[in-house]
Every structure is written in structure tokens, then in C-alpha cells.
Coordinates of C-alpha atoms and ligand atoms in Angstrom, one line a residue:
Chain A
M759 CA 0.0 0.0 0.0
A760 CA 1.3 3.4 -1.0
M761 CA 1.8 5.6 2.1
L762 CA 3.1 8.7 0.3
E763 CA 2.7 9.5 -3.4
V764 CA 4.4 12.7 -4.7
K765 CA 3.8 13.6 -8.3
N766 CA 5.5 16.4 -10.2
L767 CA 5.9 18.4 -7.0
S768 CA 7.4 21.9 -7.5
K769 CA 8.1 24.7 -5.1
S770 CA 9.3 28.2 -5.6
F771 CA 10.4 30.9 -3.2
G772 CA 9.6 34.1 -5.2
S773 CA 11.3 33.5 -8.5
T774 CA 13.7 30.8 -7.3
E775 CA 12.6 27.3 -8.1
V776 CA 13.7 25.1 -5.2
L777 CA 11.9 21.9 -6.1
K778 CA 11.3 20.9 -9.7
D779 CA 9.2 18.0 -10.8
I780 CA 9.7 15.7 -7.9
S781 CA 8.0 12.3 -8.1
F782 CA 8.3 9.3 -5.9
T783 CA 6.1 6.8 -4.0
V784 CA 6.8 5.4 -0.6
E785 CA 5.2 2.0 0.3
K786 CA 4.1 1.0 3.7
G787 CA 7.0 -0.2 5.9
E788 CA 9.7 1.3 3.6
V789 CA 12.5 3.4 4.8
W790 CA 13.7 6.1 2.4
A791 CA 16.8 8.2 2.8
I792 CA 17.2 11.5 1.0
I793 CA 20.8 12.6 0.4
G794 CA 22.3 15.5 -1.5
P795 CA 24.4 18.6 -1.2
S796 CA 23.4 21.6 1.0
G797 CA 20.7 23.8 -0.6
S798 CA 19.4 21.0 -2.9
G799 CA 15.9 21.2 -1.5
K800 CA 15.8 18.2 0.9
S801 CA 14.3 20.1 3.8
T802 CA 11.9 22.0 1.6
L803 CA 10.6 18.7 0.2
L804 CA 9.9 17.4 3.7
R805 CA 8.4 20.7 4.7
C806 CA 6.0 20.8 1.7
I807 CA 4.7 17.3 2.5
N808 CA 4.3 18.3 6.2
Q809 CA 2.4 21.5 5.3
L810 CA 5.1 23.8 6.7
E811 CA 5.6 25.2 3.3
K812 CA 3.1 25.7 0.5
A813 CA 3.8 23.7 -2.6
S814 CA 3.6 25.6 -5.9
G815 CA 2.5 22.7 -8.1
G816 CA 2.1 19.0 -8.3
E817 CA 0.2 16.4 -6.4
I818 CA 0.6 14.8 -3.0
K819 CA -1.3 11.8 -1.6
V820 CA -0.8 10.7 2.0
C821 CA -2.2 7.3 3.2
G822 CA -4.5 7.3 0.2
K823 CA -5.9 10.7 1.0
D824 CA -5.5 13.6 -1.5
M825 CA -3.6 16.4 0.1
L826 CA -2.6 18.4 -3.0
I827 CA -4.4 17.8 -6.3
K828 CA -4.8 19.3 -9.7
N829 CA -8.4 20.4 -10.2
E830 CA -10.3 20.3 -13.5
K831 CA -8.8 23.5 -14.6
G832 CA -5.3 22.2 -14.0
K833 CA -4.8 24.4 -11.0
T834 CA -3.0 23.0 -8.0
V835 CA -5.3 23.1 -4.9
Y836 CA -5.1 21.8 -1.3
A837 CA -7.7 19.6 0.3
P838 CA -10.1 21.3 2.8
P839 CA -8.6 22.2 6.2
S840 CA -10.2 19.3 8.0
V841 CA -8.7 16.8 5.6
L842 CA -5.3 18.6 5.8
R843 CA -5.4 18.2 9.6
D844 CA -6.2 14.5 9.3
I845 CA -3.4 14.0 6.9
R846 CA -1.0 15.9 9.1
L847 CA -1.8 13.5 12.0
N848 CA -0.5 10.7 9.8
I849 CA 3.0 12.1 9.6
G850 CA 5.3 12.8 12.5
L851 CA 8.2 15.1 12.0
V852 CA 11.6 15.2 13.8
F853 CA 13.6 18.3 13.4
Q854 CA 17.3 18.8 13.2
N855 CA 17.4 21.0 16.3
F856 CA 14.7 19.1 18.2
N857 CA 12.4 22.1 18.8
L858 CA 11.2 20.7 22.1
F859 CA 9.0 23.0 24.2
P860 CA 11.5 24.4 26.7
H861 CA 9.0 25.4 29.3
M862 CA 7.5 21.9 29.6
N863 CA 9.1 18.9 31.2
V864 CA 9.8 15.8 29.1
L865 CA 6.5 14.1 30.0
R866 CA 4.5 17.2 29.2
N867 CA 6.3 17.7 25.9
I868 CA 5.1 14.3 24.8
T869 CA 1.6 14.4 26.2
E870 CA 0.7 18.0 25.1
A871 CA -0.5 17.1 21.6
P872 CA -2.3 13.8 22.5
V873 CA -4.2 15.7 25.2
R874 CA -4.9 18.9 23.3
V875 CA -5.2 17.6 19.8
L876 CA -6.5 14.0 20.2
K877 CA -8.4 14.9 23.4
K878 CA -6.9 11.9 25.2
N879 CA -7.3 12.0 29.0
R880 CA -4.1 13.0 30.7
S881 CA -3.4 9.8 32.6
E882 CA -3.8 7.7 29.5
A883 CA -1.6 10.0 27.5
E884 CA 1.0 9.8 30.3
K885 CA 0.9 6.0 30.3
T886 CA 1.7 6.0 26.6
A887 CA 4.4 8.6 27.0
M888 CA 6.1 6.5 29.7
E889 CA 6.1 3.5 27.4
L890 CA 7.6 5.5 24.7
L891 CA 10.2 7.0 27.1
G892 CA 11.0 3.4 28.2
K893 CA 11.6 2.5 24.6
M894 CA 13.9 5.5 24.2
G895 CA 15.8 4.5 27.3
L896 CA 14.7 7.7 29.1
S897 CA 12.3 6.5 31.7
D898 CA 14.2 8.4 34.4
K899 CA 14.0 11.7 32.5
A900 CA 10.2 12.1 32.5
K901 CA 10.3 15.1 34.9
A902 CA 13.4 16.7 33.5
Y903 CA 13.3 19.9 31.4
P904 CA 14.8 19.9 27.9
C905 CA 17.6 22.2 29.0
E906 CA 18.8 19.5 31.4
L907 CA 19.3 16.9 28.7
S908 CA 22.0 16.2 26.3
G909 CA 21.4 16.7 22.6
G910 CA 21.0 13.0 22.0
Q911 CA 18.5 12.7 24.8
Q912 CA 16.5 15.8 23.5
Q913 CA 16.4 14.2 20.1
R914 CA 15.0 11.0 21.5
V915 CA 12.4 12.9 23.4
S916 CA 11.4 14.6 20.2
I917 CA 11.1 11.2 18.5
A918 CA 8.9 10.1 21.4
R919 CA 6.8 13.2 21.0
A920 CA 6.2 12.6 17.4
L921 CA 5.4 8.9 18.0
A922 CA 2.9 9.9 20.7
L923 CA 0.4 10.9 18.1
N924 CA 0.6 7.4 16.6
P925 CA 1.5 8.5 13.1
E926 CA 1.6 6.2 10.1
M927 CA 4.9 7.7 9.0
L928 CA 7.8 9.4 10.5
F929 CA 10.0 12.1 8.8
F930 CA 13.4 13.1 10.0
D931 CA 15.3 16.2 8.8
E932 CA 18.9 15.6 9.6
P933 CA 18.2 14.1 13.0
T934 CA 21.8 13.9 14.0
S935 CA 23.3 17.0 12.4
A936 CA 23.0 19.1 15.5
L937 CA 24.6 16.4 17.7
D938 CA 28.2 15.8 18.8
P939 CA 29.6 12.9 16.8
E940 CA 29.6 10.6 19.8
L941 CA 25.9 11.1 20.3
T942 CA 24.7 10.3 16.8
G943 CA 24.9 6.6 17.4
E944 CA 22.1 6.6 20.0
I945 CA 19.7 8.3 17.5
L946 CA 20.6 6.1 14.6
K947 CA 20.0 3.1 16.9
V948 CA 16.5 4.3 17.7
I949 CA 15.7 4.8 14.0
K950 CA 17.0 1.3 13.2
E951 CA 14.7 -0.1 15.9
L952 CA 11.8 1.7 14.4
A953 CA 12.7 0.4 11.0
A954 CA 12.8 -3.1 12.4
E955 CA 9.3 -2.6 13.8
G956 CA 8.1 -1.7 10.3
M957 CA 7.7 2.0 10.7
T958 CA 7.5 3.9 7.4
M959 CA 10.2 6.6 7.4
V960 CA 11.7 9.2 5.2
I961 CA 15.0 10.4 6.5
V962 CA 17.1 13.3 5.3
T963 CA 20.6 12.6 6.3
H964 CA 24.3 13.2 5.8
E965 CA 25.2 9.9 7.4
M966 CA 26.0 7.9 4.3
G967 CA 26.9 4.7 6.1
F968 CA 23.6 4.9 8.0
A969 CA 21.6 5.6 4.8
R970 CA 23.2 2.6 3.2
D971 CA 22.5 0.4 6.2
V972 CA 18.9 1.3 7.0
A973 CA 17.3 2.6 3.8
D974 CA 15.4 0.5 1.3
H975 CA 15.6 3.3 -1.2
I976 CA 17.7 6.4 -1.6
L977 CA 16.9 9.6 -3.3
F978 CA 19.9 11.7 -4.4
M979 CA 18.7 15.3 -4.8
E980 CA 20.6 18.1 -6.4
G981 CA 19.5 21.5 -7.5
G982 CA 15.9 20.8 -6.7
V983 CA 15.5 17.6 -8.7
I984 CA 16.0 13.9 -8.1
A985 CA 19.3 13.5 -9.7
D986 CA 19.6 9.8 -9.0
E987 CA 17.7 7.2 -7.1
G988 CA 17.5 3.5 -6.3
T989 CA 18.5 0.9 -3.8
P990 CA 21.6 1.4 -1.6
E991 CA 23.3 -1.3 -3.6
K992 CA 22.7 0.7 -6.8
L993 CA 23.6 4.1 -5.5
F994 CA 26.7 3.0 -3.6
G995 CA 27.7 0.6 -6.3
E996 CA 29.1 0.8 -9.8
N997 CA 25.8 1.5 -11.5
A998 CA 25.3 4.9 -9.8
S999 CA 25.5 8.0 -11.9
E1000 CA 28.8 9.8 -12.2
R1001 CA 27.4 12.7 -10.2
T1002 CA 26.3 10.4 -7.3
K1003 CA 29.8 8.8 -7.2
Q1004 CA 31.4 12.2 -7.1
F1005 CA 29.1 13.3 -4.2
L1006 CA 29.7 10.1 -2.2
Q1007 CA 33.4 10.3 -2.8
R1008 CA 33.5 13.5 -0.8
F1009 CA 32.1 11.6 2.2
K1010 CA 34.6 8.9 1.9
N1011 CA 37.4 11.4 2.0
N1012 CA 36.5 12.9 5.4
Chain B
M1274 CA 7.3 70.4 62.3
S1275 CA 6.5 68.7 65.6
A1276 CA 6.4 64.9 65.9
E1277 CA 2.7 65.1 66.3
E1278 CA 2.3 67.2 63.1
I1279 CA 4.5 64.7 61.2
R1280 CA 2.3 61.9 62.4
K1281 CA -0.8 63.8 61.3
V1282 CA 0.6 64.4 57.9
F1283 CA 1.7 60.8 57.6
M1284 CA -1.8 59.6 58.4
I1285 CA -3.3 62.0 55.8
L1286 CA -0.9 60.8 53.1
L1287 CA -1.5 57.2 54.1
K1288 CA -5.2 57.8 53.5
Y1289 CA -4.4 59.2 50.0
L1290 CA -2.3 56.1 49.2
V1291 CA -5.6 54.5 48.3
P1292 CA -6.4 56.7 45.3
T1293 CA -2.8 56.4 44.2
L1294 CA -3.0 52.6 44.4
K1295 CA -6.4 52.7 42.6
V1296 CA -4.8 54.4 39.6
F1297 CA -1.9 52.0 39.7
G1298 CA -4.1 48.9 40.0
F1299 CA -6.7 49.8 37.4
T1300 CA -4.1 50.9 35.0
L1301 CA -2.4 47.5 35.2
L1302 CA -5.6 45.7 35.1
Y1303 CA -6.6 47.3 31.8
S1304 CA -3.3 48.1 30.1
I1305 CA -1.7 44.6 30.3
P1306 CA -4.4 42.8 28.3
L1307 CA -4.9 45.9 26.1
G1308 CA -1.1 45.9 25.5
M1309 CA -1.3 42.2 24.5
I1310 CA -4.0 43.0 22.0
V1311 CA -2.1 46.0 20.6
A1312 CA 1.0 43.9 20.2
L1313 CA -1.0 41.3 18.2
L1314 CA -2.6 44.0 16.1
K1315 CA 0.8 45.5 15.3
M1316 CA 2.0 42.2 14.1
C1317 CA -1.2 41.7 12.0
R1318 CA -0.5 40.9 8.4
V1319 CA -3.1 43.4 7.2
K1320 CA -0.9 46.3 6.6
L1321 CA -3.5 49.0 7.4
I1322 CA -4.2 47.6 10.8
S1323 CA -0.5 47.3 11.8
W1324 CA 0.1 50.8 10.4
I1325 CA -2.8 52.4 12.4
T1326 CA -1.6 50.5 15.5
N1327 CA 1.9 51.8 15.0
I1328 CA 0.7 55.4 14.8
Y1329 CA -1.2 54.9 18.0
I1330 CA 2.0 53.6 19.7
L1331 CA 4.1 56.4 18.3
I1332 CA 1.8 59.1 19.6
M1333 CA 1.5 57.5 23.0
R1334 CA 5.2 57.1 23.4
G1335 CA 6.1 60.3 21.7
T1336 CA 4.0 62.7 23.8
P1337 CA 4.1 63.4 27.5
L1338 CA 1.7 61.3 29.7
M1339 CA 0.9 64.5 31.6
L1340 CA -0.4 66.1 28.4
Q1341 CA -2.4 63.0 27.6
I1342 CA -4.0 63.1 31.1
I1343 CA -5.0 66.8 30.5
V1344 CA -6.4 65.9 27.1
A1345 CA -8.4 63.0 28.5
Y1346 CA -9.8 65.1 31.2
Y1347 CA -10.8 68.2 29.2
A1348 CA -11.7 66.5 25.9
V1349 CA -15.2 65.6 26.8
P1350 CA -16.4 68.9 28.3
M1351 CA -14.7 70.8 25.4
L1352 CA -16.2 68.6 22.7
K1353 CA -19.6 68.9 24.4
Q1354 CA -19.5 72.7 23.9
S1355 CA -18.7 72.4 20.2
E1356 CA -21.6 72.2 17.7
N1357 CA -22.2 70.2 14.5
L1358 CA -20.4 67.1 15.6
P1359 CA -21.3 63.8 13.9
G1360 CA -24.3 62.2 15.5
F1361 CA -22.6 59.1 16.9
L1362 CA -20.0 61.2 18.6
N1363 CA -22.8 63.4 20.1
N1364 CA -24.5 60.3 21.5
M1365 CA -21.3 59.0 23.0
L1366 CA -20.5 62.3 24.6
S1367 CA -24.0 62.7 26.1
A1368 CA -23.6 59.3 27.7
V1369 CA -20.7 60.7 29.7
N1370 CA -21.7 62.7 32.8
I1371 CA -18.9 65.2 33.5
Q1372 CA -20.6 66.2 36.8
D1373 CA -20.3 62.6 38.0
E1374 CA -17.9 62.0 40.8
S1375 CA -16.1 59.2 39.0
F1376 CA -15.6 61.2 35.8
M1377 CA -12.2 62.5 36.9
F1378 CA -11.0 59.1 37.9
N1379 CA -12.2 57.5 34.7
A1380 CA -10.5 60.2 32.6
V1381 CA -7.2 59.6 34.4
I1382 CA -7.5 55.8 34.0
V1383 CA -8.3 56.2 30.3
A1384 CA -5.1 58.3 29.8
F1385 CA -2.9 56.0 31.9
T1386 CA -4.3 52.8 30.2
L1387 CA -3.8 54.0 26.7
N1388 CA -0.3 55.2 27.5
Y1389 CA 0.9 52.2 29.3
A1390 CA -0.8 49.8 26.8
A1391 CA 1.5 51.2 24.2
Y1392 CA 4.6 50.6 26.2
F1393 CA 3.5 47.1 27.2
A1394 CA 2.6 46.4 23.6
E1395 CA 6.2 47.0 22.5
I1396 CA 7.6 44.8 25.2
F1397 CA 5.1 42.0 24.4
R1398 CA 5.8 42.3 20.7
G1399 CA 9.5 42.0 21.3
G1400 CA 8.8 38.9 23.5
I1401 CA 6.6 37.3 20.9
E1402 CA 9.0 37.9 18.1
S1403 CA 11.9 36.5 20.1
I1404 CA 10.3 33.0 20.1
P1405 CA 12.1 30.9 17.5
K1406 CA 10.2 29.9 14.4
G1407 CA 10.9 26.2 15.3
Q1408 CA 8.4 26.4 18.2
Y1409 CA 5.6 27.3 15.8
E1410 CA 6.7 24.6 13.4
A1411 CA 6.9 21.9 16.1
A1412 CA 3.4 22.8 17.3
A1413 CA 2.1 22.7 13.7
S1414 CA 3.8 19.4 13.0
L1415 CA 1.9 18.1 16.1
S1416 CA -1.3 19.3 14.6
M1417 CA -1.9 21.9 17.3
N1418 CA -4.1 24.7 16.0
K1419 CA -3.3 28.5 16.1
L1420 CA -5.0 29.1 19.5
Q1421 CA -3.5 26.0 21.2
T1422 CA -0.1 27.0 19.8
F1423 CA -0.4 30.6 21.1
F1424 CA -1.7 29.9 24.5
H1425 CA 0.2 26.7 25.4
V1426 CA 3.5 27.0 23.5
I1427 CA 4.2 30.6 22.7
L1428 CA 2.6 32.7 25.5
P1429 CA 4.2 30.9 28.5
Q1430 CA 7.6 31.4 26.9
V1431 CA 6.8 35.1 26.2
V1432 CA 5.8 35.7 29.8
K1433 CA 9.2 34.6 31.0
R1434 CA 11.0 36.8 28.5
V1435 CA 8.9 40.0 29.2
V1436 CA 8.9 39.8 33.0
P1437 CA 12.1 41.9 33.5
A1438 CA 11.1 44.7 31.1
S1439 CA 7.5 44.7 32.3
A1440 CA 8.6 44.9 35.9
N1441 CA 10.5 48.1 35.0
E1442 CA 7.4 49.6 33.4
I1443 CA 5.3 48.7 36.5
I1444 CA 7.7 50.3 38.8
T1445 CA 7.7 53.4 36.6
L1446 CA 3.9 53.4 36.8
V1447 CA 3.9 53.6 40.6
K1448 CA 5.8 56.9 40.3
D1449 CA 3.9 58.1 37.3
T1450 CA 0.6 58.0 39.2
S1451 CA 1.7 61.3 40.7
L1452 CA 1.1 62.9 37.3
A1453 CA -2.6 62.6 38.0
N1454 CA -2.4 65.6 40.3
V1455 CA -2.2 67.7 37.1
V1456 CA -6.0 67.5 36.8
A1457 CA -6.4 67.9 40.6
Y1458 CA -7.0 64.2 41.2
A1459 CA -6.5 63.9 44.9
E1460 CA -3.6 61.4 45.5
I1461 CA -0.5 61.4 47.5
T1462 CA 1.6 64.0 45.6
M1463 CA -1.2 66.5 45.5
K1464 CA -1.9 66.1 49.2
A1465 CA 1.8 66.4 50.1
K1466 CA 2.0 69.6 48.1
Q1467 CA -1.0 71.0 50.1
Q1468 CA 0.6 70.0 53.4
M1469 CA 3.9 71.5 52.4
Q1470 CA 2.1 74.8 52.0
N1471 CA 0.2 74.4 55.2
Y1472 CA 3.2 73.8 57.3
S1473 CA 5.8 75.7 55.1
S1474 CA 7.9 72.6 55.4
L1475 CA 9.4 70.1 53.0
I1476 CA 8.8 67.2 55.3
P1477 CA 5.4 66.2 53.7
L1478 CA 7.2 65.9 50.4
F1479 CA 9.8 63.6 51.9
I1480 CA 7.0 61.5 53.5
A1481 CA 5.3 61.2 50.1
G1482 CA 8.7 60.3 48.6
L1483 CA 9.0 57.6 51.2
F1484 CA 5.7 56.1 50.2
Y1485 CA 6.7 55.8 46.6
F1486 CA 10.1 54.4 47.6
V1487 CA 8.6 51.7 49.7
L1488 CA 6.1 50.8 46.9
A1489 CA 8.9 50.6 44.4
M1490 CA 11.0 48.4 46.7
I1491 CA 8.1 46.0 47.3
L1492 CA 7.6 45.7 43.5
T1493 CA 11.3 45.1 43.0
V1494 CA 11.3 42.3 45.5
I1495 CA 8.2 40.8 43.9
S1496 CA 9.6 41.0 40.4
A1497 CA 12.9 39.4 41.5
S1498 CA 11.0 36.5 43.0
V1499 CA 8.8 36.1 39.9
E1500 CA 11.9 36.0 37.8
K1501 CA 13.4 33.4 40.0
K1502 CA 10.2 31.3 39.9
L1503 CA 10.3 31.4 36.1
N1504 CA 13.9 30.2 36.1
Y1505 CA 13.0 26.6 36.2
Y1506 CA 14.0 26.3 32.6
K1507 CA 16.4 28.1 30.3
Ligands
ATP2425 N1 11.9 30.4 3.4 C1 12.8 30.5 2.3 N2 12.8 31.6 1.5 C2 13.6 31.6 0.4 N3 14.5 30.6 0.1 C3 14.5 29.5 0.8 C4 13.6 29.4 2.0 N4 13.9 28.2 2.5 C5 14.8 27.6 1.7 N5 15.2 28.4 0.7 C6 16.1 28.1 -0.4 O1 15.8 26.8 -1.0 C7 16.9 26.1 -1.3 C8 16.7 24.7 -0.7 O2 16.8 24.8 0.7 P1 16.7 23.5 1.7 O3 16.7 24.0 3.0 O4 15.5 22.7 1.3 O5 18.0 22.7 1.3 P2 18.6 21.4 2.0 O6 18.8 20.5 0.9 O7 17.7 21.0 3.1 O8 20.0 22.0 2.5 P3 20.8 21.5 3.8 O9 21.5 20.3 3.6 O10 21.7 22.7 4.0 O11 19.8 21.5 5.0 C9 18.1 26.8 -0.8 O12 18.7 27.5 -1.9 C10 17.5 27.8 0.2 O13 18.3 29.0 0.1
MG2426 MG1 17.9 21.0 5.2

């Protein structure tokens, strides 16, 4: 079953076209990695699907529901607000710099949306939150404030926060880029565990080894287009495009 | 002045602490919420609204509060005298009874509230704009709506950031209440001036000064403890 269908997606900021004619389909349980140089539009792609940016053209379908469609006149239009809200609940987003709510403790960070948005009762939401924290190895941090946690712990809390809404799909935008190198491992481990559980995920990352390990499919973006794509075997092998090889070479060198 | 006279003056001024505190309290009560609304209006995407709000703020901050109090006090009686005003304004004016005892107090409160709301608005706007975009995006990605985001994510963080600047404003307000004596509103400063003339002594003025000083100290202590309370996160 297709969880995410993107067709001919385009996005411009003013006169600069940041995404051009992007198409791909993510099936249930798949893990996709998006790689590419800085400024190639990776974040913008995730943000368009997450409704944090308005797409300029194309079509997006999430869990079979139309989010962005072309109407009879060929104009690109969004689904009505209630549908958009439903769709958004299907996708959890994990940010590069966590964006936890600093004034709420860890437990509250995780329960805020389930209580306010899903109208769950607080004790039930807290029970779920504690389970998630246990999974993240953070049971003892429930009462801590984000500023008291390491970057890696904060990122695990933010993953728990996204999971608390029980999304069908999880997006990560460079989840380890703001972390000290020795802390990236703990996040990558959590993502691998989620992959093993069958979570559908789209991950923007600069961790090439990780992308190769965990992804079923890799998109290589450059200049707002999908420059190359395929299985890790293909992109990291001899059949990759020259450009892909060049890009990956840079990572081997450092 | 004899000790007995000083005691008498002290008791008189203590009595007039009440009208001083009334101006202080009511101004805070109205100007803080109004300031919040003005801050939001100024950030409104409709250019005309933010532009008009800005003019209001510029006038309030660019002219003396004392002048504003005088205008608020004399505007109604003056306008009542003039003819061929638009009908709605006439109706509004006739609803105000300038003989009423509370008229002076109301005029003073209107001037103070409008003035302080402008100052609070700028503080609140600064606070709201200092919240990182990522907070809104995190809330949006969790499907929180605009109101939930504002009241549960943004506002609590704004409060922490605006407490020091607001406390300054509030301490200034305690002292500014003395400006109400310009329209003969009977508060501490006006009474102290009268007593000074009565006794040909500066002591009543010093006593009045002492009252303001103590109030300012109390507020300083309160604001320091509020700041400390809000320090549970960075
Ligand atoms: N709000 C915006 N307004 C104007 N231009 C923008 C905006 N956001 C992004 N861009 C531009 O769009 C292009 C793609 O940006 P994007 O952040 O998607 O790249 P990226 O692939 O995520 O890069 P990085 O690896 O550095 O995170 C860049 O050229 C960027 O300058
Ligand atoms: Mg990016």
C-alpha cells in the first residue's frame, strides 16, 4: 500500500525554483533516505509534505488521501482544512534541532499534543508517554526539562513526542546534524529499531553509512531535482551516476 | 514640624495612598491585556491595521503622559461645547456625565491605560518575536491549531521573556501615578503639596517620597521572586 505519493511536485520561493518536478512513491514499511548537497531542497521537500511550506504545483497523496491535487482547470489546490489536519496527523516530524518546548518537562512535551489535539485524557496519555520513554531509554527523565538533557536525549524525546500521536509515517530532517559525533549513534540506533518494527520513514541525512544500512531506497537530490535514485546497492555501487559517485566520494574522504 | 504634626501628615498621606493605588491597580488591570491585543494588532498581516496601531503607539510614546491626562480630562467637556459634531459622537458624549464623581478618575484611567498599553505592547511584541520559528513549526507538526499554539506553547515562553522589562514599566507606573495631580486628582503627591504649603515645610514631600520608595521596593522584590520562579527552565 502506498503511504506517500508525490507527483511532479514543485516549489518556488519568489522567483527561485527550489523543487522541480519531484515524483516518488513510498510504500508501507519502507525506509527512504534523502541525500544530497546543501541547498538541494531536501528540507523543503519534507516541509512541503508536512504542510510547513506551501507547494507551488504537483500532487501529494498521504495514506491514500488527497492532500494536494490538480483540479479540473489544471490548477493545484489543497484539500479542505479538516482533511489537511487529518493528513498531518498521519505524519510525525523530527527536526534537526529538536524544537522541544523548553517550558514543559519531558512528559509534558510528549503528552501535550495527545491531550490537546486528540483529546486523550491525561493519565492515559502519560501512560503511553512513559512507554515511549522506556523504549527510548529515558524512563528516568520524565520530569526533566529539555535544557537539562544532552542533545541526543533531547532528540530521543522529540522522536517520542512525534510517536505519541501514533503517526503512520515518520519524517526526519537531519536528526543527527546538531549532535556531537559521539551522540549520533544513539539516535541512529533508535531509528534502526523503528525500521525493524516496520515504521514507514523518510530520512534526510548526511550519514551515508547509515543511509546505506537502513534505507530500502535512496533519493539523491541536487538543484531541486531527483538526480539519482535507487536501492543502496545501486547508489553505492558501480551503477550509480557519475554525479552520485562524485558526491559520495566526498564523504569517503573525510 | 513637631512629631505630632508629622504623624498627622503621615496619616493623611496614608489615606491618599488609596487613590494612588487605585490608579496603579486599574491601569495595570486594563493596560496589560490591552497591550497584548495592541501587540498582536501591530503584528497583524493586514498592513492597514498594523500601520494604524503603529501610529497609536508612536503618539502614546512620543508625547508626555501628563499632556495625555490633561487631554483625556478636558476632551469631553470641550467637545460637548462644540456644535455640529457627527451624531454618533454626540450620542457617545451625552452618555458621559462630567458632573459625575467618577468622571475624573475615569479620565485619568483612560489616559494611563492608553499610554501604558503602548509601552506594554512594544515589550510583548519583542517577546513574541523573540520566540524561535521552530516552536511554531513543532506545534504545527503536532497538529496543534493556532490558538493552542499561542496559549500553550508561545505565551508561556513570552511571559518569561517579558517579566524583567514589564517589571521596570510597572515600577515606573507607581511613580507616574503622581502625574494625575495635574487635573487635581487627589492622590499622595497633591496632598503632600498642600501639606507642604500648610506647614511651610518640605517634610510632607519627603514622606510622600518615602511612600513611593517603599512601593517601588516592594515591587522590585516581587519581580525578582517572579523572575526566580520562572527560572525553572532556560
Ligand atoms: N523560506 C525560504 N525563503 C527563500 N528561500 C528559501 C527558503 N527556504 C529555503 N530556501 C532556499 O531553498 C533552497 C533549498 O533549501 P533547503 O533548506 O530545502 O535545502 P537542503 O537540501 O535542506 O539543505 P541543507 O542540507 O543545508 O539542509 C536553498 O537554496 C535555500 O536557500
Ligand atoms: Mg535541510
